Short mmCIF file of C-alpha atoms in Angstrom, two decimals:
data_model
loop_
_atom_site.label_atom_id
_atom_site.label_comp_id
_atom_site.label_asym_id
_atom_site.label_seq_id
_atom_site.Cartn_x
_atom_site.Cartn_y
_atom_site.Cartn_z
CA MET A 791 3.93 33.03 -15.15
CA ASP A 792 6.60 30.37 -15.01
CA PRO A 793 5.04 27.45 -13.02
CA THR A 794 8.46 25.97 -12.29
CA LYS A 795 9.64 29.21 -10.73
CA ASP A 796 6.43 29.47 -8.72
CA SER A 797 6.86 25.89 -7.50
CA ASN A 798 10.46 26.55 -6.50
CA GLN A 799 9.47 29.66 -4.58
CA THR A 800 6.76 27.69 -2.78
CA GLY A 801 9.25 24.95 -1.90
CA GLU A 802 11.75 27.50 -0.59
CA ARG A 803 9.05 29.13 1.51
CA LEU A 804 7.93 25.82 2.99
CA SER A 805 11.52 24.77 3.64
CA ALA A 806 12.21 28.05 5.45
CA GLU A 807 9.04 27.68 7.50
CA SER A 808 10.02 24.12 8.45
CA ARG A 809 13.19 25.49 10.04
CA GLU A 810 11.21 27.80 12.30
CA PRO A 811 11.03 26.73 15.96
CA ILE A 812 8.25 24.18 16.40
CA ARG A 813 5.72 25.11 19.04
CA PHE A 814 3.45 22.76 20.93
CA ALA A 815 1.19 23.65 23.86
CA GLY A 816 2.67 27.15 23.98
CA THR A 817 6.30 26.01 24.23
CA THR A 818 9.13 25.77 21.72
CA LEU A 819 10.35 22.19 21.35
CA GLY A 820 14.03 22.94 20.85
CA ASP A 821 16.19 19.82 20.39
CA TYR A 822 13.79 17.46 22.16
CA GLY A 823 11.13 16.06 19.87
CA HIS A 824 10.12 13.00 21.89
CA ILE A 825 7.15 14.14 23.95
CA CYS A 826 4.94 12.32 26.41
CA ALA A 827 1.47 13.88 26.44
CA PHE A 828 -0.80 12.90 29.33
CA PHE A 829 -4.45 13.91 29.10
CA HIS A 830 -7.57 13.42 31.18
CA SER A 831 -10.09 13.77 28.35
CA PRO A 832 -10.33 13.92 24.54
CA ASP A 833 -11.30 17.60 24.69
CA GLU A 834 -8.15 18.43 26.68
CA GLU A 835 -6.08 16.35 24.28
CA TYR A 836 -7.33 17.96 21.08
CA ARG A 837 -7.08 21.49 22.46
CA ALA A 838 -3.33 20.89 22.61
CA LEU A 839 -2.92 18.74 19.48
CA LEU A 840 -4.99 20.50 16.84
CA PRO A 841 -2.97 23.76 16.54
CA PHE A 842 0.23 21.69 16.36
CA ILE A 843 -1.20 19.43 13.64
CA LYS A 844 -2.70 22.28 11.62
CA LYS A 845 0.47 24.36 11.66
CA GLY A 846 2.52 21.44 10.34
CA LEU A 847 0.12 20.84 7.46
CA GLU A 848 0.13 24.55 6.61
CA HIS A 849 3.94 24.43 6.47
CA GLY A 850 3.85 21.60 3.95
CA GLU A 851 5.00 18.97 6.47
CA LYS A 852 3.80 15.39 6.68
CA ALA A 853 1.39 14.29 9.40
CA PHE A 854 1.68 10.69 10.62
CA HIS A 855 -1.08 9.70 13.06
CA VAL A 856 -1.69 6.39 14.82
CA VAL A 857 -5.18 6.00 16.30
CA ASP A 858 -7.59 3.57 17.87
CA PRO A 859 -9.49 2.10 14.87
CA GLN A 860 -12.75 2.63 16.75
CA LEU A 861 -11.96 6.36 17.04
CA ARG A 862 -10.65 6.88 13.51
CA GLU A 863 -13.72 8.80 12.30
CA GLU A 864 -13.78 10.88 15.48
CA HIS A 865 -10.13 11.82 14.90
CA LEU A 866 -10.95 12.93 11.35
CA ARG A 867 -13.94 14.90 12.62
CA ARG A 868 -11.69 16.73 15.08
CA LEU A 869 -9.29 17.62 12.27
CA ARG A 870 -12.13 18.96 10.12
CA SER A 871 -13.44 21.02 13.04
CA VAL A 872 -10.42 23.37 12.76
CA GLY A 873 -10.57 23.67 8.99
CA ILE A 874 -8.23 20.84 8.01
CA ASP A 875 -9.27 19.18 4.74
CA ALA A 876 -8.43 15.71 6.01
CA ALA A 877 -9.71 13.90 2.91
CA ALA A 878 -7.54 15.98 0.57
CA ALA A 879 -4.52 15.63 2.87
CA GLU A 880 -4.93 11.85 2.94
CA GLN A 881 -5.37 11.67 -0.83
CA SER A 882 -2.19 13.67 -1.43
CA GLY A 883 -0.22 11.60 1.08
CA GLN A 884 0.47 14.54 3.36
CA LEU A 885 -1.70 12.97 6.06
CA GLU A 886 -1.05 9.30 6.81
CA LEU A 887 -3.57 7.92 9.27
CA ARG A 888 -2.97 4.37 10.48
CA ASN A 889 -4.74 2.09 12.93
CA TRP A 890 -2.93 0.60 15.92
CA GLN A 891 -2.73 -2.86 14.37
CA ASP A 892 -0.85 -1.53 11.34
CA VAL A 893 1.90 0.00 13.45
CA TYR A 894 2.24 -1.69 16.81
CA LEU A 895 0.52 -5.06 16.42
CA CYS A 896 1.27 -6.10 12.84
CA ASP A 897 1.63 -9.81 13.65
CA GLY A 898 -0.84 -9.82 16.50
CA HIS A 899 1.78 -8.84 19.06
CA PHE A 900 4.08 -5.92 19.77
CA ASP A 901 7.63 -6.11 18.40
CA ARG A 902 9.55 -3.04 19.55
CA ASN A 903 12.33 -3.46 16.97
CA LYS A 904 9.91 -3.71 14.06
CA THR A 905 8.02 -0.68 15.34
CA LEU A 906 11.19 1.39 15.65
CA ALA A 907 12.15 0.39 12.11
CA LEU A 908 8.69 1.38 10.88
CA PHE A 909 8.97 4.89 12.34
CA LYS A 910 12.40 5.34 10.77
CA GLU A 911 10.97 4.19 7.44
CA VAL A 912 8.11 6.69 7.73
CA PHE A 913 10.50 9.59 8.42
CA ASP A 914 12.92 8.62 5.64
CA SER A 915 10.14 8.03 3.12
CA ALA A 916 8.57 11.41 3.89
CA LYS A 917 11.87 13.17 3.20
CA GLN A 918 12.27 11.27 -0.06
CA GLN A 919 8.79 12.47 -1.04
CA GLY A 920 9.85 16.07 -0.43
CA PHE A 921 8.29 16.73 2.97
CA PRO A 922 10.67 18.83 5.09
CA LEU A 923 9.46 17.29 8.36
CA THR A 924 7.07 14.71 9.80
CA ARG A 925 4.91 15.51 12.81
CA SER A 926 3.78 12.28 14.46
CA VAL A 927 0.89 11.84 16.88
CA ALA A 928 0.63 8.32 18.30
CA HIS A 929 -2.14 7.20 20.64
CA MET A 930 -0.71 4.60 22.98
CA GLU A 931 -3.68 2.95 24.73
CA TRP A 932 -3.27 -0.19 22.61
CA VAL A 933 -0.66 -1.64 24.96
CA PRO A 934 -1.59 -5.01 26.54
CA GLU A 935 -2.49 -4.72 30.19
CA ASP A 936 -0.18 -7.51 31.30
CA ARG A 937 3.18 -6.49 32.77
CA THR A 938 5.19 -8.02 29.91
CA GLY A 939 3.40 -5.85 27.40
CA VAL A 940 3.98 -2.76 29.52
CA ASN A 941 7.69 -3.55 29.90
CA ASP A 942 8.06 -3.92 26.13
CA LEU A 943 6.33 -0.57 25.62
CA VAL A 944 8.56 1.16 28.15
CA GLU A 945 11.68 -0.27 26.51
CA PHE A 946 10.41 0.86 23.10
CA GLU A 947 9.83 4.39 24.41
CA THR A 948 13.31 4.68 25.89
CA ARG A 949 14.97 3.30 22.72
CA VAL A 950 13.30 6.03 20.65
CA ASN A 951 15.71 8.40 22.40
CA TYR A 952 18.68 6.71 20.73
CA PHE A 953 17.74 7.66 17.18
CA LEU A 954 15.27 10.53 17.29
CA PRO A 955 17.48 13.43 18.43
CA HIS A 956 20.55 12.24 16.51
CA TYR A 957 19.10 11.53 13.08
CA TYR A 958 15.76 13.32 12.93
CA ARG A 959 14.19 16.54 14.15
CA ASP A 960 10.74 15.13 13.51
CA PRO A 961 8.60 15.55 16.64
CA VAL A 962 6.83 12.48 18.01
CA ILE A 963 3.92 13.08 20.40
CA CYS A 964 3.06 9.94 22.40
CA VAL A 965 -0.50 10.41 23.67
CA TYR A 966 -1.61 8.67 26.86
CA ASP A 967 -5.05 8.67 28.46
CA LEU A 968 -4.37 8.89 32.20
CA ALA A 969 -7.60 7.03 32.98
CA LYS A 970 -6.31 3.88 31.27
CA PHE A 971 -2.96 3.38 33.01
CA GLY A 972 -1.94 2.76 36.60
CA ALA A 973 0.35 5.13 38.48
CA ASP A 974 3.38 2.82 38.23
CA VAL A 975 3.07 2.62 34.44
CA VAL A 976 2.58 6.39 34.15
CA ILE A 977 5.77 6.98 36.15
CA ASP A 978 7.79 4.62 33.93
CA ILE A 979 6.43 6.19 30.75
CA MET A 980 7.14 9.65 32.12
CA ARG A 981 10.79 8.76 32.74
CA THR A 982 11.37 7.76 29.09
CA HIS A 983 10.53 11.16 27.55
CA PRO A 984 12.71 14.28 27.67
CA MET A 985 9.62 16.48 27.24
CA ILE A 986 6.26 16.09 28.95
CA ILE A 987 2.86 17.71 28.84
CA LEU A 988 0.61 17.66 31.90
CA GLY A 989 -2.40 19.85 32.42
CA GLY A 990 -1.94 21.27 28.95
CA ILE A 991 1.53 22.64 29.76
CA LEU A 992 4.64 21.40 27.93
CA GLN A 993 7.96 21.44 29.75
CA GLU A 994 11.32 19.74 29.90
CA ASN A 995 10.86 16.63 32.00
CA PRO A 996 12.86 16.70 35.26
CA PHE A 997 12.19 12.97 35.71
CA PHE A 998 13.69 11.92 32.37
CA VAL A 999 16.26 9.12 32.60
CA PRO A 1000 18.82 8.66 29.77
CA PRO A 1001 18.22 5.46 27.79
CA ASP A 1002 21.41 3.66 28.83
CA GLU A 1003 20.56 4.14 32.48
CA PHE A 1004 16.91 3.24 32.07
CA LEU A 1005 17.62 0.07 30.09
CA TYR A 1006 20.04 -1.05 32.80
CA GLU A 1007 17.28 -0.51 35.36
CA LEU A 1008 14.83 -2.56 33.29
CA ARG A 1009 17.32 -5.44 33.03
CA ASP A 1010 17.88 -5.27 36.77
CA ARG A 1011 14.14 -5.46 37.40
CA GLU A 1012 13.78 -8.40 35.06
CA GLY A 1013 16.62 -10.20 36.80
CA GLY A 1014 15.01 -9.60 40.16
CA ARG A 1015 11.68 -11.03 38.96
CA THR A 1016 13.42 -14.09 37.53
CA VAL A 1017 15.17 -14.80 40.85
CA ALA A 1018 11.95 -14.28 42.80
CA SER A 1019 10.06 -16.62 40.47
CA ALA A 1020 12.74 -19.32 40.83
#
């Protein structure tokens, strides 16, 4: 058997599979890969995430996960529970598992521009390594509780919509624990994602606001707070 021919056939198969419609929570993603996933519990979260993660790995795609460092081992345990060889995937580079500090808080604080650049670098690097697609799962409970931190997060989320659909088809699942955010923050986060999952059901988000419009609203809010403070 010619190993080169076998390798080429495998690559062609994986490439063809990567062009299949991507499904998450029973719905085809279509052109919108920026998804806000609200969950009430870890069990509800992983029921939705694990099939999505496993399918991507089976298709030869890269998995990029950002987790709470205190829950890193629990995340790996969940992956193993559905038959994913997480250790082998990490060793090969197919699974890249990073802690919050390494992605969002590199210098001890959140810099939205650096974080956007990091995600672009991850997607581009994965393609250079031969992965047809990157499926990202990012847990977002790291955000500082003060309003400034929340505003920076919201602006980051809306700016993702500038580059993700135009340059990449890599899906990004932003995971939020509903118990850790107030209603006003949840509403803002909801409005920055074209797709949303609530109650385990994924759907196009009727509350989504285009980034130009949302950024204008954020600037208007900031101006109002500055005047009130003065």
